């Protein structure tokens, strides 16, 4: 090649090479700046290496006769030459095979290429890479290669590229359509420069006109086309293959023509009895029919269930792959889940639920679930029944009405204040509690004892009522006084003392004030002697009803004997106690009908406060008793005066 021809060639080709170097540099920036699957960092660095190779080659063509500049540019070019093969092999190993790349691996791959690079920069002193100077006197001719270049440098770099191609070749054979296309782009895009370089090195007659560098233009076109056409480097092929194969659900990739593009082992077991190659490339409808399944697929995004030939239940879901620019889907993914075990579990759960419901409904013990009712201060004031078996109705539903949906205050069984306070404690402490209560049945008049077990269940309380009457018959027969007053339905003295002690202890623990009221009916003995005991009993019953209407459901009301009554206000200071006393005095002063006459027996009331006047029921009762008699002594004729 004449000097004039070489100059014309250099002026024409050098700008092309410099522009090509810029293209690879931009591609390297794109790869490094975006989030891609593992290993693509190596490829991004490889793009910069190609840019150095091509840019250095373009600079050499413009360097003219300056030996120093030619040597410098040749050294820059060889930075790319020596680093491209190890970077490409690392990319393939990490990206395609998901192989671990340790620092020791990287050092081993870069060791000989770095030695070659050092020898390039020091070549004038030993000429192990090529004869010096790097450009022959004859235009276009090239100096002969050195011993290290031929014996070590070329075999090392070519060997790395061949190893990378072997991995890509396997993927082109066994991968799906998408993965085969990606592997092919990588394979052929990297093969063109290497083949051109091999021909150039093997034939000394070919002039030194940077043919290998120019061939990278083909690589740029192939990689650029693959990047935008197949979303190259955005999918981790063999790593994705491992995940795809390991998925327990059957997954079938379907192309735009409705053919099976790929299927994982789980899909092969369902559709082809485990065969590896019978369904790929076949129309999906035919594959489904041969497997005994309906070819009519469900609407994308709406799973449907079908029965397989072997009796198993399959849930089939279709998911479309993102649409192309024309709005048409690129294909779809068919996911089939064997839900036979799930259906078996659901059926067993339904059977167990029916069994549990049957046991609960027929259980000889009362079972009820209560939900707290809270006030604006988030304090539990009552409990609503959300579940109750028939046996429970006999214990709690004294009026025979439905329990579910009603509160304890509405049902108002005996011991209501004790129930509410105990169940409140169960919710607050998250600890189970149990106690025994005595109830007189309205239906048969018999006295029964129940053991109450309360257990926290979420925010609710599960309560069981176990009739332990048989266990307590002997003890009940020895007791002369029951807890409930037979005449008024209120608690008698014993029942009042038992419940009051527990409620007062609770108030002391919570730091609450409580009030105790003690009262009797003025001139009641005269009414009883004048009109007879039946009339007196009716007055006591009416006053008991009026008394309950004056207090809250959680307050304790009892008759301790004759015309004496006690009220325990679980919450209340001086003001609240006086308000309740005023209400009792007002309603208790109303006349009572006795035959054709109307008589009055106003109550005298005394009060005591917890903890001011005492901390036990007995102490508070004694203070309230004295207060009541002081009120009587101040004005015996005025029954509206109260003490406290």
Coordinates of C-alpha atoms in Angstrom, one line a residue:
X1 CA 0.0 0.0 0.0
X2 CA 1.5 3.3 -1.1
X3 CA 1.9 6.2 1.4
X4 CA -0.7 8.2 -0.4
X5 CA -3.2 5.3 -0.3
X6 CA -2.5 4.7 3.4
X7 CA -3.0 8.4 4.2
X8 CA -6.3 8.5 2.3
X9 CA -7.4 5.3 4.0
X10 CA -6.4 6.6 7.5
X11 CA -8.2 9.9 7.0
X12 CA -11.4 8.0 5.9
X13 CA -11.4 5.3 8.5
X14 CA -10.0 7.0 11.6
X15 CA -13.1 9.2 12.2
X16 CA -15.3 6.0 11.8
X17 CA -13.2 4.3 14.5
X18 CA -13.4 7.2 16.9
X19 CA -17.1 7.5 16.4
X20 CA -17.4 3.8 17.0
X21 CA -15.4 4.2 20.2
X22 CA -17.9 6.8 21.4
X23 CA -20.8 4.4 20.7
X24 CA -19.2 1.7 22.9
X25 CA -18.5 4.2 25.6
X26 CA -22.1 5.3 25.6
X27 CA -23.3 1.7 25.7
X28 CA -21.0 1.1 28.7
X29 CA -22.4 4.0 30.5
X30 CA -26.0 2.8 29.9
X31 CA -25.1 -0.7 31.2
X32 CA -23.4 0.6 34.4
X33 CA -25.9 3.3 35.3
X34 CA -29.0 1.1 35.2
X35 CA -30.1 -1.7 37.4
X36 CA -29.6 -4.9 35.5
X37 CA -29.2 -8.6 36.5
X38 CA -26.0 -9.8 38.0
X39 CA -22.9 -9.8 36.0
X40 CA -23.7 -7.0 33.6
X41 CA -21.2 -4.7 35.3
X42 CA -18.5 -6.9 33.7
X43 CA -20.1 -6.3 30.3
X44 CA -20.3 -2.6 30.9
X45 CA -16.6 -2.5 31.7
X46 CA -16.0 -4.6 28.6
X47 CA -17.8 -1.9 26.5
X48 CA -15.3 0.6 27.8
X49 CA -12.4 -1.8 26.9
X50 CA -13.8 -2.0 23.3
X51 CA -13.9 1.8 23.2
X52 CA -10.2 1.9 24.2
X53 CA -9.3 -0.7 21.6
X54 CA -11.2 1.0 18.8
X55 CA -10.3 4.5 19.9
X56 CA -6.6 3.6 20.2
X57 CA -6.7 2.1 16.7
X58 CA -8.3 5.2 15.3
X59 CA -5.6 7.3 16.9
X60 CA -2.9 5.1 15.5
X61 CA -4.1 5.9 12.0
X62 CA -3.8 9.6 12.6
X63 CA -0.5 9.4 14.5
X64 CA 1.6 9.8 11.4
X65 CA 5.3 9.1 11.7
X66 CA 5.6 9.9 15.5
X67 CA 7.1 6.6 17.0
X68 CA 6.4 7.8 20.6
X69 CA 2.7 8.7 19.8
X70 CA 2.2 5.4 18.0
X71 CA 3.7 3.5 21.0
X72 CA 1.4 5.4 23.4
X73 CA -1.7 4.8 21.3
X74 CA -0.8 1.2 20.8
X75 CA -0.5 0.8 24.6
X76 CA -4.0 2.3 25.1
X77 CA -5.4 0.0 22.4
X78 CA -3.9 -3.0 24.2
X79 CA -5.6 -2.1 27.5
X80 CA -8.8 -3.0 25.7
X81 CA -7.3 -6.0 23.9
X82 CA -6.1 -7.5 27.1
X83 CA -9.2 -6.9 29.2
X84 CA -12.1 -7.7 26.9
X85 CA -11.8 -11.6 27.0
X86 CA -11.7 -11.9 30.8
X87 CA -14.5 -9.4 31.3
X88 CA -16.6 -11.2 28.7
X89 CA -16.0 -14.6 30.3
X90 CA -16.8 -13.2 33.7
X91 CA -20.0 -11.7 32.4
X92 CA -21.1 -15.0 30.8
X93 CA -20.3 -17.1 33.9
X94 CA -22.1 -14.7 36.3
X95 CA -25.0 -13.7 34.1
X96 CA -25.8 -17.0 32.3
X97 CA -24.6 -19.7 34.7
X98 CA -25.0 -17.8 37.9
X99 CA -21.5 -19.0 38.9
X100 CA -19.9 -17.5 42.0
X101 CA -17.0 -15.2 40.9
X102 CA -14.6 -14.8 43.8
X103 CA -11.7 -12.3 43.9
X104 CA -9.4 -15.3 43.5
X105 CA -11.2 -16.2 40.3
X106 CA -10.9 -12.7 38.9
X107 CA -7.3 -12.5 39.8
X108 CA -6.6 -15.7 38.0
X109 CA -8.4 -14.6 34.8
X110 CA -6.6 -11.2 34.7
X111 CA -3.1 -12.4 35.6
X112 CA -1.8 -13.3 32.1
X113 CA -3.6 -10.5 30.3
X114 CA -2.1 -8.0 32.7
X115 CA 1.3 -9.5 32.2
X116 CA 0.7 -9.0 28.4
X117 CA -0.3 -5.4 29.0
X118 CA 2.9 -4.7 31.0
X119 CA 4.9 -6.3 28.2
X120 CA 3.2 -4.1 25.6
X121 CA 4.2 -0.9 27.5
X122 CA 7.8 -2.2 28.0
X123 CA 8.1 -3.8 24.5
X124 CA 10.9 -1.5 23.2
X125 CA 13.2 -3.1 25.8
X126 CA 12.5 -6.8 25.0
X127 CA 10.3 -7.1 21.9
X128 CA 8.4 -10.1 23.5
X129 CA 5.1 -8.9 22.1
X130 CA 6.1 -7.7 18.6
X131 CA 9.2 -6.2 16.9
X132 CA 10.0 -2.6 17.7
X133 CA 9.1 -0.1 16.5
X134 CA 5.4 -1.1 16.4
X135 CA 4.9 0.3 12.8
X136 CA 7.0 -1.2 10.0
X137 CA 9.0 1.1 7.6
X138 CA 6.9 0.0 4.7
X139 CA 3.4 1.7 4.7
X140 CA 0.7 -0.8 5.7
X141 CA 3.2 -3.6 6.7
X142 CA 3.3 -4.8 10.2
X143 CA 6.2 -5.9 12.4
X144 CA 6.5 -9.6 13.2
X145 CA 4.9 -11.0 16.4
X146 CA 7.0 -11.7 19.5
X147 CA 7.3 -15.1 21.3
X148 CA 5.1 -14.1 24.3
X149 CA 2.4 -12.8 21.9
X150 CA 2.2 -16.1 20.0
X151 CA 2.8 -18.6 22.8
X152 CA 0.9 -17.1 25.7
X153 CA -1.0 -13.9 24.8
X154 CA -3.1 -15.3 21.9
X155 CA -3.9 -18.7 23.4
X156 CA -5.0 -17.2 26.7
X157 CA -7.4 -14.6 25.2
X158 CA -8.7 -17.0 22.5
X159 CA -9.2 -19.7 25.2
X160 CA -11.3 -17.3 27.3
X161 CA -13.5 -16.4 24.4
X162 CA -14.0 -20.1 23.4
X163 CA -15.0 -20.9 27.0
X164 CA -17.6 -18.1 27.0
X165 CA -18.9 -19.3 23.6
X166 CA -19.3 -22.8 24.9
X167 CA -21.6 -21.6 27.7
X168 CA -23.6 -19.5 25.2
X169 CA -23.8 -22.5 22.8
X170 CA -25.4 -24.6 25.5
X171 CA -27.9 -21.9 26.2
X172 CA -28.8 -21.6 22.4
X173 CA -29.6 -25.3 22.4
X174 CA -31.5 -25.8 25.6
X175 CA -33.0 -22.3 26.3
X176 CA -36.4 -21.0 25.4
X177 CA -37.0 -18.9 22.3
X178 CA -36.3 -15.6 24.2
X179 CA -33.1 -17.0 25.9
X180 CA -31.9 -18.6 22.7
X181 CA -32.2 -15.3 20.9
X182 CA -30.3 -13.5 23.7
X183 CA -27.5 -16.1 23.7
X184 CA -27.3 -15.8 19.9
X185 CA -26.9 -12.1 20.0
X186 CA -24.0 -12.4 22.5
X187 CA -22.4 -15.2 20.6
X188 CA -22.4 -13.7 17.1
X189 CA -21.8 -10.2 18.3
X190 CA -18.6 -11.3 20.0
X191 CA -17.6 -13.8 17.3
X192 CA -17.1 -11.4 14.4
X193 CA -14.2 -9.4 15.8
X194 CA -12.5 -12.6 17.1
X195 CA -12.8 -14.4 13.7
X196 CA -11.5 -11.3 11.9
X197 CA -8.6 -11.0 14.4
X198 CA -7.7 -14.7 14.0
X199 CA -7.6 -14.4 10.2
X200 CA -5.6 -11.2 10.5
X201 CA -3.0 -12.8 12.9
X202 CA -2.7 -16.0 10.8
X203 CA -2.1 -14.2 7.5
X204 CA 1.0 -11.8 7.5
X205 CA 0.1 -10.6 4.0
X206 CA -3.0 -8.7 5.3
X207 CA -1.9 -5.0 5.7
X208 CA -2.1 -3.3 9.1
X209 CA -5.2 -1.3 8.4
X210 CA -7.1 -2.0 11.8
X211 CA -9.5 -4.6 10.3
X212 CA -10.3 -6.1 13.8
X213 CA -11.2 -2.6 15.1
X214 CA -13.4 -2.0 12.1
X215 CA -15.2 -5.3 12.6
X216 CA -16.4 -4.1 16.0
X217 CA -18.9 -2.0 14.0
X218 CA -20.7 -5.3 13.4
X219 CA -20.7 -6.0 17.1
X220 CA -22.2 -2.6 17.8
X221 CA -25.0 -3.2 15.4
X222 CA -25.7 -6.7 16.7
X223 CA -25.6 -5.7 20.4
X224 CA -27.6 -2.5 19.8
X225 CA -30.3 -4.5 17.9
X226 CA -30.4 -7.2 20.6
X227 CA -30.6 -4.5 23.3
X228 CA -33.8 -3.0 22.0
X229 CA -35.3 -6.0 20.2
X230 CA -34.8 -8.7 22.9
X231 CA -34.3 -6.5 26.0
X232 CA -30.8 -7.9 26.1
X233 CA -29.2 -7.9 29.5
X234 CA -32.5 -7.1 31.3
X235 CA -33.2 -10.8 31.8
X236 CA -30.8 -13.2 33.6
X237 CA -31.1 -16.2 31.3
X238 CA -29.7 -19.2 33.1
X239 CA -30.4 -17.8 36.6
X240 CA -34.0 -17.3 35.4
X241 CA -33.9 -20.9 34.1
X242 CA -33.0 -22.2 37.5
X243 CA -35.9 -20.3 39.1
X244 CA -38.2 -21.3 36.3
X245 CA -37.4 -25.0 36.7
X246 CA -37.6 -24.9 40.5
X247 CA -41.1 -23.3 40.7
X248 CA -43.5 -25.8 42.1
X249 CA -46.4 -24.6 40.0
X250 CA -46.7 -25.7 36.4
X251 CA -45.6 -22.7 34.2
X252 CA -46.1 -22.7 30.4
X253 CA -44.7 -19.9 28.2
X254 CA -47.0 -19.4 25.1
X255 CA -46.0 -17.3 22.1
X256 CA -48.2 -15.0 20.0
X257 CA -49.3 -17.8 17.8
X258 CA -50.6 -19.9 20.7
X259 CA -47.7 -22.4 20.7
X260 CA -45.8 -23.7 23.7
X261 CA -42.5 -21.8 23.8
X262 CA -41.3 -23.4 27.0
X263 CA -42.5 -25.3 30.0
X264 CA -41.0 -26.1 33.3
X265 CA -40.7 -29.7 34.7
X266 CA -43.9 -29.3 36.7
X267 CA -45.8 -28.4 33.5
X268 CA -44.3 -31.4 31.7
X269 CA -45.5 -33.7 34.5
X270 CA -49.1 -32.5 34.0
X271 CA -49.2 -32.0 30.3
X272 CA -46.8 -34.6 28.9
X273 CA -46.3 -37.2 31.7
X274 CA -42.8 -35.8 32.4
X275 CA -41.5 -36.0 28.8
X276 CA -38.9 -33.3 28.0
X277 CA -39.7 -32.5 24.4
X278 CA -43.2 -33.5 23.5
X279 CA -45.0 -30.2 24.1
X280 CA -42.5 -27.5 23.1
X281 CA -43.5 -25.9 19.8
X282 CA -46.9 -27.6 19.8
X283 CA -50.2 -25.6 19.8
X284 CA -51.3 -25.1 23.4
X285 CA -54.9 -26.1 22.7
X286 CA -53.8 -29.5 21.3
X287 CA -51.5 -30.0 24.3
X288 CA -54.3 -29.3 26.7
X289 CA -56.7 -31.7 24.9
X290 CA -54.1 -34.5 24.9
X291 CA -53.7 -34.0 28.6
X292 CA -57.5 -34.3 29.2
X293 CA -57.9 -30.6 29.9
X294 CA -60.3 -28.1 28.4
X295 CA -58.7 -26.0 25.6
X296 CA -60.8 -23.0 26.6
X297 CA -58.6 -20.9 28.8
X298 CA -59.9 -18.5 31.5
X299 CA -59.9 -14.7 31.1
X300 CA -56.4 -13.3 31.8
X301 CA -56.2 -12.4 35.5
X302 CA -59.2 -14.5 36.5
X303 CA -58.2 -17.9 37.8
X304 CA -60.5 -20.9 37.0
X305 CA -60.5 -24.4 38.4
X306 CA -60.8 -27.6 36.3
X307 CA -60.7 -31.3 37.0
X308 CA -57.8 -33.2 35.5
X309 CA -58.0 -36.7 34.1
X310 CA -56.5 -38.3 37.2
X311 CA -59.1 -36.6 39.4
X312 CA -56.8 -33.8 40.7
X313 CA -58.1 -30.3 40.9
X314 CA -56.1 -27.7 38.9
X315 CA -56.4 -23.9 39.2
X316 CA -55.4 -22.3 35.9
X317 CA -54.5 -18.7 35.5
X318 CA -53.4 -16.8 32.3
X319 CA -51.2 -13.8 32.5
X320 CA -50.4 -11.8 29.4
X321 CA -46.8 -10.7 28.6
X322 CA -46.4 -7.0 28.0
X323 CA -47.9 -5.7 24.8
X324 CA -45.8 -4.4 21.8
X325 CA -46.1 -1.0 20.3
X326 CA -49.2 -2.0 18.4
X327 CA -51.0 -3.0 21.6
X328 CA -50.8 -6.8 20.9
X329 CA -49.6 -9.0 23.7
X330 CA -46.2 -10.7 23.0
X331 CA -47.5 -13.9 24.4
X332 CA -48.8 -15.2 27.6
X333 CA -47.9 -17.3 30.7
X334 CA -50.1 -20.2 31.7
X335 CA -49.8 -21.0 35.4
X336 CA -51.4 -24.3 36.7
X337 CA -51.5 -25.0 40.4
X338 CA -52.5 -28.4 41.8
X339 CA -55.0 -27.4 44.5
X340 CA -56.1 -30.9 45.3
X341 CA -54.5 -30.8 48.7
X342 CA -55.9 -27.4 49.3
X343 CA -59.4 -28.5 48.5
X344 CA -58.9 -31.6 50.7
X345 CA -57.9 -29.3 53.5
X346 CA -60.8 -27.0 53.0
X347 CA -63.2 -29.9 52.9
X348 CA -61.7 -31.3 56.1
X349 CA -61.9 -27.8 57.7
X350 CA -65.6 -27.6 56.8
X351 CA -66.2 -31.0 58.2
X352 CA -64.2 -30.1 61.4
X353 CA -66.2 -26.8 61.6
X354 CA -69.4 -28.7 61.4
X355 CA -68.2 -31.2 64.0
X356 CA -67.2 -28.4 66.4
X357 CA -70.4 -26.6 65.8
X358 CA -72.3 -29.8 66.5
X359 CA -70.3 -30.3 69.7
X360 CA -70.9 -26.7 70.8
X361 CA -74.6 -26.9 70.0
X362 CA -75.1 -30.1 71.8
X363 CA -72.7 -29.6 74.7
X364 CA -74.2 -30.1 78.1
X365 CA -72.2 -27.1 79.3
X366 CA -72.9 -23.4 78.5
X367 CA -70.5 -21.9 76.0
X368 CA -70.7 -18.2 75.2
X369 CA -68.4 -15.6 73.6
X370 CA -68.5 -12.1 74.9
X371 CA -67.2 -8.9 73.2
X372 CA -66.3 -5.8 75.3
X373 CA -68.4 -2.7 75.0
X374 CA -66.2 0.4 75.7
X375 CA -67.1 4.0 76.6
X376 CA -65.5 7.1 75.2
X377 CA -62.6 6.7 77.6
X378 CA -61.9 3.2 76.3
X379 CA -63.0 1.6 79.6
X380 CA -65.0 -1.6 79.3
X381 CA -68.5 -0.9 80.6
X382 CA -70.4 -4.0 79.4
X383 CA -70.1 -7.1 77.2
X384 CA -72.1 -8.1 74.2
X385 CA -72.9 -11.8 73.4
X386 CA -71.6 -12.8 70.0
X387 CA -72.1 -16.6 70.4
X388 CA -74.1 -18.7 72.7
X389 CA -75.1 -22.4 72.6
X390 CA -78.6 -23.6 73.6
X391 CA -77.4 -24.7 77.1
X392 CA -76.3 -21.1 77.8
X393 CA -79.8 -19.8 77.3
X394 CA -80.9 -21.8 80.2
X395 CA -78.3 -20.2 82.4
X396 CA -78.3 -16.6 81.3
X397 CA -81.5 -15.8 79.3
X398 CA -83.8 -15.5 82.2
X399 CA -86.5 -13.9 80.1
X400 CA -86.3 -16.6 77.4
X401 CA -85.1 -14.2 74.7
X402 CA -82.2 -14.6 72.3
X403 CA -78.8 -13.9 73.8
X404 CA -76.7 -13.1 70.7
X405 CA -76.6 -9.4 70.2
X406 CA -77.6 -8.5 73.7
X407 CA -75.5 -7.2 76.5
X408 CA -75.1 -8.5 80.0
X409 CA -76.8 -5.4 81.3
X410 CA -79.7 -6.0 79.0
X411 CA -80.0 -9.7 80.0
X412 CA -79.2 -8.9 83.6
X413 CA -78.6 -12.3 85.2
X414 CA -77.8 -12.6 88.9
X415 CA -74.2 -11.6 89.7
X416 CA -74.1 -9.2 86.7
X417 CA -71.7 -6.8 88.4
X418 CA -69.4 -9.6 89.4
X419 CA -69.5 -11.0 85.8
X420 CA -68.7 -7.6 84.2
X421 CA -65.8 -6.9 86.6
X422 CA -64.3 -10.4 86.3
X423 CA -64.5 -10.4 82.5
X424 CA -63.1 -6.9 82.4
X425 CA -60.1 -8.3 84.3
X426 CA -59.7 -11.2 81.9
X427 CA -59.4 -8.7 79.0
X428 CA -57.1 -6.4 80.9
X429 CA -54.6 -9.0 82.2
X430 CA -55.0 -11.6 79.4
X431 CA -55.2 -14.2 82.1
X432 CA -57.9 -16.8 82.5
X433 CA -60.1 -16.7 85.6
X434 CA -62.7 -19.0 87.2
X435 CA -65.2 -18.7 90.0
X436 CA -68.3 -20.3 91.3
X437 CA -71.8 -18.7 91.5
X438 CA -75.2 -19.8 92.7
X439 CA -78.4 -19.2 90.8
X440 CA -82.1 -19.9 91.6
X441 CA -83.8 -21.1 88.4
X442 CA -87.0 -19.2 87.5
X443 CA -88.4 -22.3 85.7
X444 CA -88.2 -24.9 88.4
X445 CA -87.3 -22.9 91.5
X446 CA -84.2 -25.1 92.1
X447 CA -80.9 -23.7 93.2
X448 CA -77.9 -24.5 91.0
X449 CA -74.2 -23.9 91.2
X450 CA -72.1 -23.1 88.2
X451 CA -68.3 -22.9 87.7
X452 CA -67.5 -20.0 85.4
X453 CA -64.3 -20.3 83.4
X454 CA -63.4 -17.2 81.4
X455 CA -60.5 -17.3 78.9
X456 CA -59.2 -14.4 76.7
X457 CA -59.8 -15.1 73.0
X458 CA -58.3 -12.2 71.0
X459 CA -60.1 -9.1 72.3
X460 CA -63.1 -11.2 73.3
X461 CA -63.8 -13.5 76.3
X462 CA -64.8 -17.2 76.0
X463 CA -66.9 -18.2 78.9
X464 CA -68.1 -21.7 79.9
X465 CA -70.8 -22.4 82.4
X466 CA -70.5 -25.8 84.0
X467 CA -73.3 -27.0 86.2
X468 CA -71.6 -28.3 89.4
X469 CA -74.8 -28.6 91.4
X470 CA -74.3 -32.3 91.9
X471 CA -70.9 -31.6 93.5
X472 CA -72.4 -28.9 95.7
X473 CA -75.7 -30.7 96.8
X474 CA -74.2 -31.8 100.1
X475 CA -72.7 -28.5 100.8
X476 CA -75.9 -26.6 99.7
X477 CA -78.1 -28.9 101.9
X478 CA -76.0 -27.9 104.9
X479 CA -76.3 -24.2 104.1
X480 CA -79.4 -22.6 105.6
X481 CA -79.1 -19.3 103.6
X482 CA -78.6 -19.1 99.9
X483 CA -76.8 -16.2 98.2
X484 CA -80.1 -15.0 96.6
X485 CA -83.0 -13.4 98.4
X486 CA -86.0 -15.6 97.5
X487 CA -88.5 -12.7 98.0
X488 CA -87.0 -9.9 96.0
X489 CA -84.6 -11.8 93.7
X490 CA -81.7 -9.6 95.0
X491 CA -78.6 -11.0 96.7
X492 CA -79.0 -11.8 100.3
X493 CA -76.5 -10.9 103.0
X494 CA -74.2 -13.8 102.3
X495 CA -74.2 -13.3 98.5
X496 CA -73.8 -9.6 99.0
X497 CA -70.8 -10.1 101.3
X498 CA -69.1 -12.5 98.9
X499 CA -69.5 -10.3 95.8
X500 CA -68.8 -7.0 97.6
X501 CA -65.5 -8.2 99.0
X502 CA -64.3 -9.1 95.5
X503 CA -65.6 -5.8 94.0
X504 CA -64.0 -3.7 96.7
X505 CA -60.7 -5.4 96.3
X506 CA -60.8 -4.7 92.6
X507 CA -61.6 -1.0 93.3
X508 CA -58.7 -0.8 95.7
X509 CA -56.3 -2.3 93.1
X510 CA -57.5 0.1 90.4
X511 CA -57.4 3.1 92.8
X512 CA -61.1 3.8 92.4
X513 CA -63.5 5.3 94.9
X514 CA -66.6 3.4 95.8
X515 CA -69.7 4.1 97.9
X516 CA -71.8 1.9 100.1
X517 CA -75.4 2.8 101.0
X518 CA -77.3 1.2 103.9
X519 CA -81.1 1.9 104.2
X520 CA -84.3 0.7 105.7
X521 CA -88.0 1.6 105.3
X522 CA -89.5 3.9 107.9
X523 CA -92.7 2.7 109.6
X524 CA -92.5 -0.6 107.7
X525 CA -93.3 -2.5 110.8
X526 CA -96.5 -0.6 111.3
X527 CA -97.6 -1.3 107.7
X528 CA -96.7 -4.9 108.1
X529 CA -98.7 -5.2 111.4
X530 CA -101.6 -3.3 110.0
X531 CA -102.0 -4.8 106.5
X532 CA -100.4 -8.2 107.0
X533 CA -97.2 -9.9 105.9
X534 CA -98.3 -10.5 102.2
X535 CA -98.8 -6.7 101.8
X536 CA -95.4 -6.1 103.4
X537 CA -93.8 -8.6 101.1
X538 CA -95.3 -6.8 98.1
X539 CA -93.9 -3.5 99.3
X540 CA -90.4 -5.0 99.7
X541 CA -90.6 -6.5 96.2
X542 CA -91.7 -3.1 94.7
X543 CA -89.0 -1.2 96.6
X544 CA -86.3 -3.7 95.4
X545 CA -87.4 -3.0 91.8
X546 CA -87.3 0.7 92.4
X547 CA -83.9 0.4 94.0
X548 CA -82.4 -1.4 91.0
X549 CA -83.7 1.3 88.7
X550 CA -81.8 3.9 90.7
X551 CA -78.3 2.4 90.1
X552 CA -76.3 1.1 87.2
X553 CA -76.1 -2.6 86.2
X554 CA -72.5 -2.9 87.5
X555 CA -73.6 -1.7 91.0
X556 CA -74.4 -4.3 93.6
X557 CA -77.9 -4.4 95.3
X558 CA -78.9 -6.7 98.1
X559 CA -81.4 -7.3 100.9
X560 CA -79.6 -8.1 104.1
X561 CA -82.7 -8.8 106.2
X562 CA -86.3 -7.5 106.9
X563 CA -86.6 -4.1 105.3
X564 CA -82.8 -3.4 105.2
X565 CA -81.1 -3.0 101.9
X566 CA -77.5 -2.3 100.8
X567 CA -76.2 -0.7 97.6
X568 CA -72.5 -0.9 96.6
X569 CA -71.6 1.8 94.0
X570 CA -68.5 0.5 92.3
X571 CA -67.5 4.0 91.2
X572 CA -68.4 7.2 92.9
X573 CA -67.2 10.0 95.1
X574 CA -69.3 12.2 97.5
X575 CA -71.3 13.9 94.7
X576 CA -72.2 10.7 92.9
X577 CA -73.2 9.0 96.2
X578 CA -75.5 11.9 97.2
X579 CA -77.1 11.9 93.7
X580 CA -77.9 8.2 94.1
X581 CA -79.2 8.8 97.7
X582 CA -81.5 11.5 96.4
X583 CA -82.9 9.2 93.7
X584 CA -83.5 6.4 96.2
X585 CA -85.2 8.8 98.6
X586 CA -87.4 10.1 95.9
X587 CA -88.6 6.8 94.4
X588 CA -88.8 5.2 97.8
X589 CA -91.1 7.9 99.1
X590 CA -93.7 7.2 96.4
X591 CA -96.9 5.5 97.8
X592 CA -97.4 1.8 97.6
X593 CA -100.9 0.4 96.7
X594 CA -102.3 -1.8 99.5
X595 CA -105.7 -3.0 98.6
X596 CA -107.8 0.1 98.1
X597 CA -105.4 2.3 100.1
X598 CA -102.0 3.8 99.4
X599 CA -99.3 3.9 102.0
X600 CA -95.8 5.3 102.3
X601 CA -92.7 3.9 103.9
X602 CA -89.9 6.4 102.9
X603 CA -86.3 5.0 103.2
X604 CA -83.7 6.3 105.6
X605 CA -80.3 6.2 104.0
X606 CA -76.7 6.3 105.4
X607 CA -73.5 6.2 103.4
X608 CA -69.8 5.4 103.6
X609 CA -67.0 5.9 101.1
X610 CA -64.1 3.7 100.1
X611 CA -61.3 4.2 101.1
X612 CA -62.1 7.2 103.2
X613 CA -64.4 5.4 105.7
X614 CA -62.9 1.9 105.5
X615 CA -61.4 -0.7 103.1
X616 CA -63.6 -3.7 103.9
X617 CA -67.3 -4.4 103.4
X618 CA -67.8 -4.9 107.1
X619 CA -66.1 -1.5 108.0
X620 CA -68.1 0.4 105.3
X621 CA -71.4 -1.3 106.4
X622 CA -70.8 -0.3 110.0
X623 CA -70.2 3.4 109.0
X624 CA -73.2 3.5 106.8
X625 CA -75.4 1.8 109.5
X626 CA -74.4 4.5 112.0
X627 CA -75.0 7.2 109.5
X628 CA -78.5 5.9 108.8
X629 CA -79.4 5.9 112.5
X630 CA -78.0 9.3 113.1
X631 CA -80.3 10.6 110.4
X632 CA -83.3 8.9 112.1
X633 CA -82.2 10.4 115.5
X634 CA -82.0 13.9 114.1
X635 CA -85.6 13.9 113.0
X636 CA -87.5 10.7 113.7
X637 CA -90.6 12.1 112.1
X638 CA -88.9 13.0 108.9
X639 CA -88.0 10.0 106.9
X640 CA -86.5 12.1 104.1
X641 CA -83.4 12.9 106.2
X642 CA -80.3 10.8 105.3
X643 CA -77.0 10.4 107.0
X644 CA -73.5 9.9 105.7

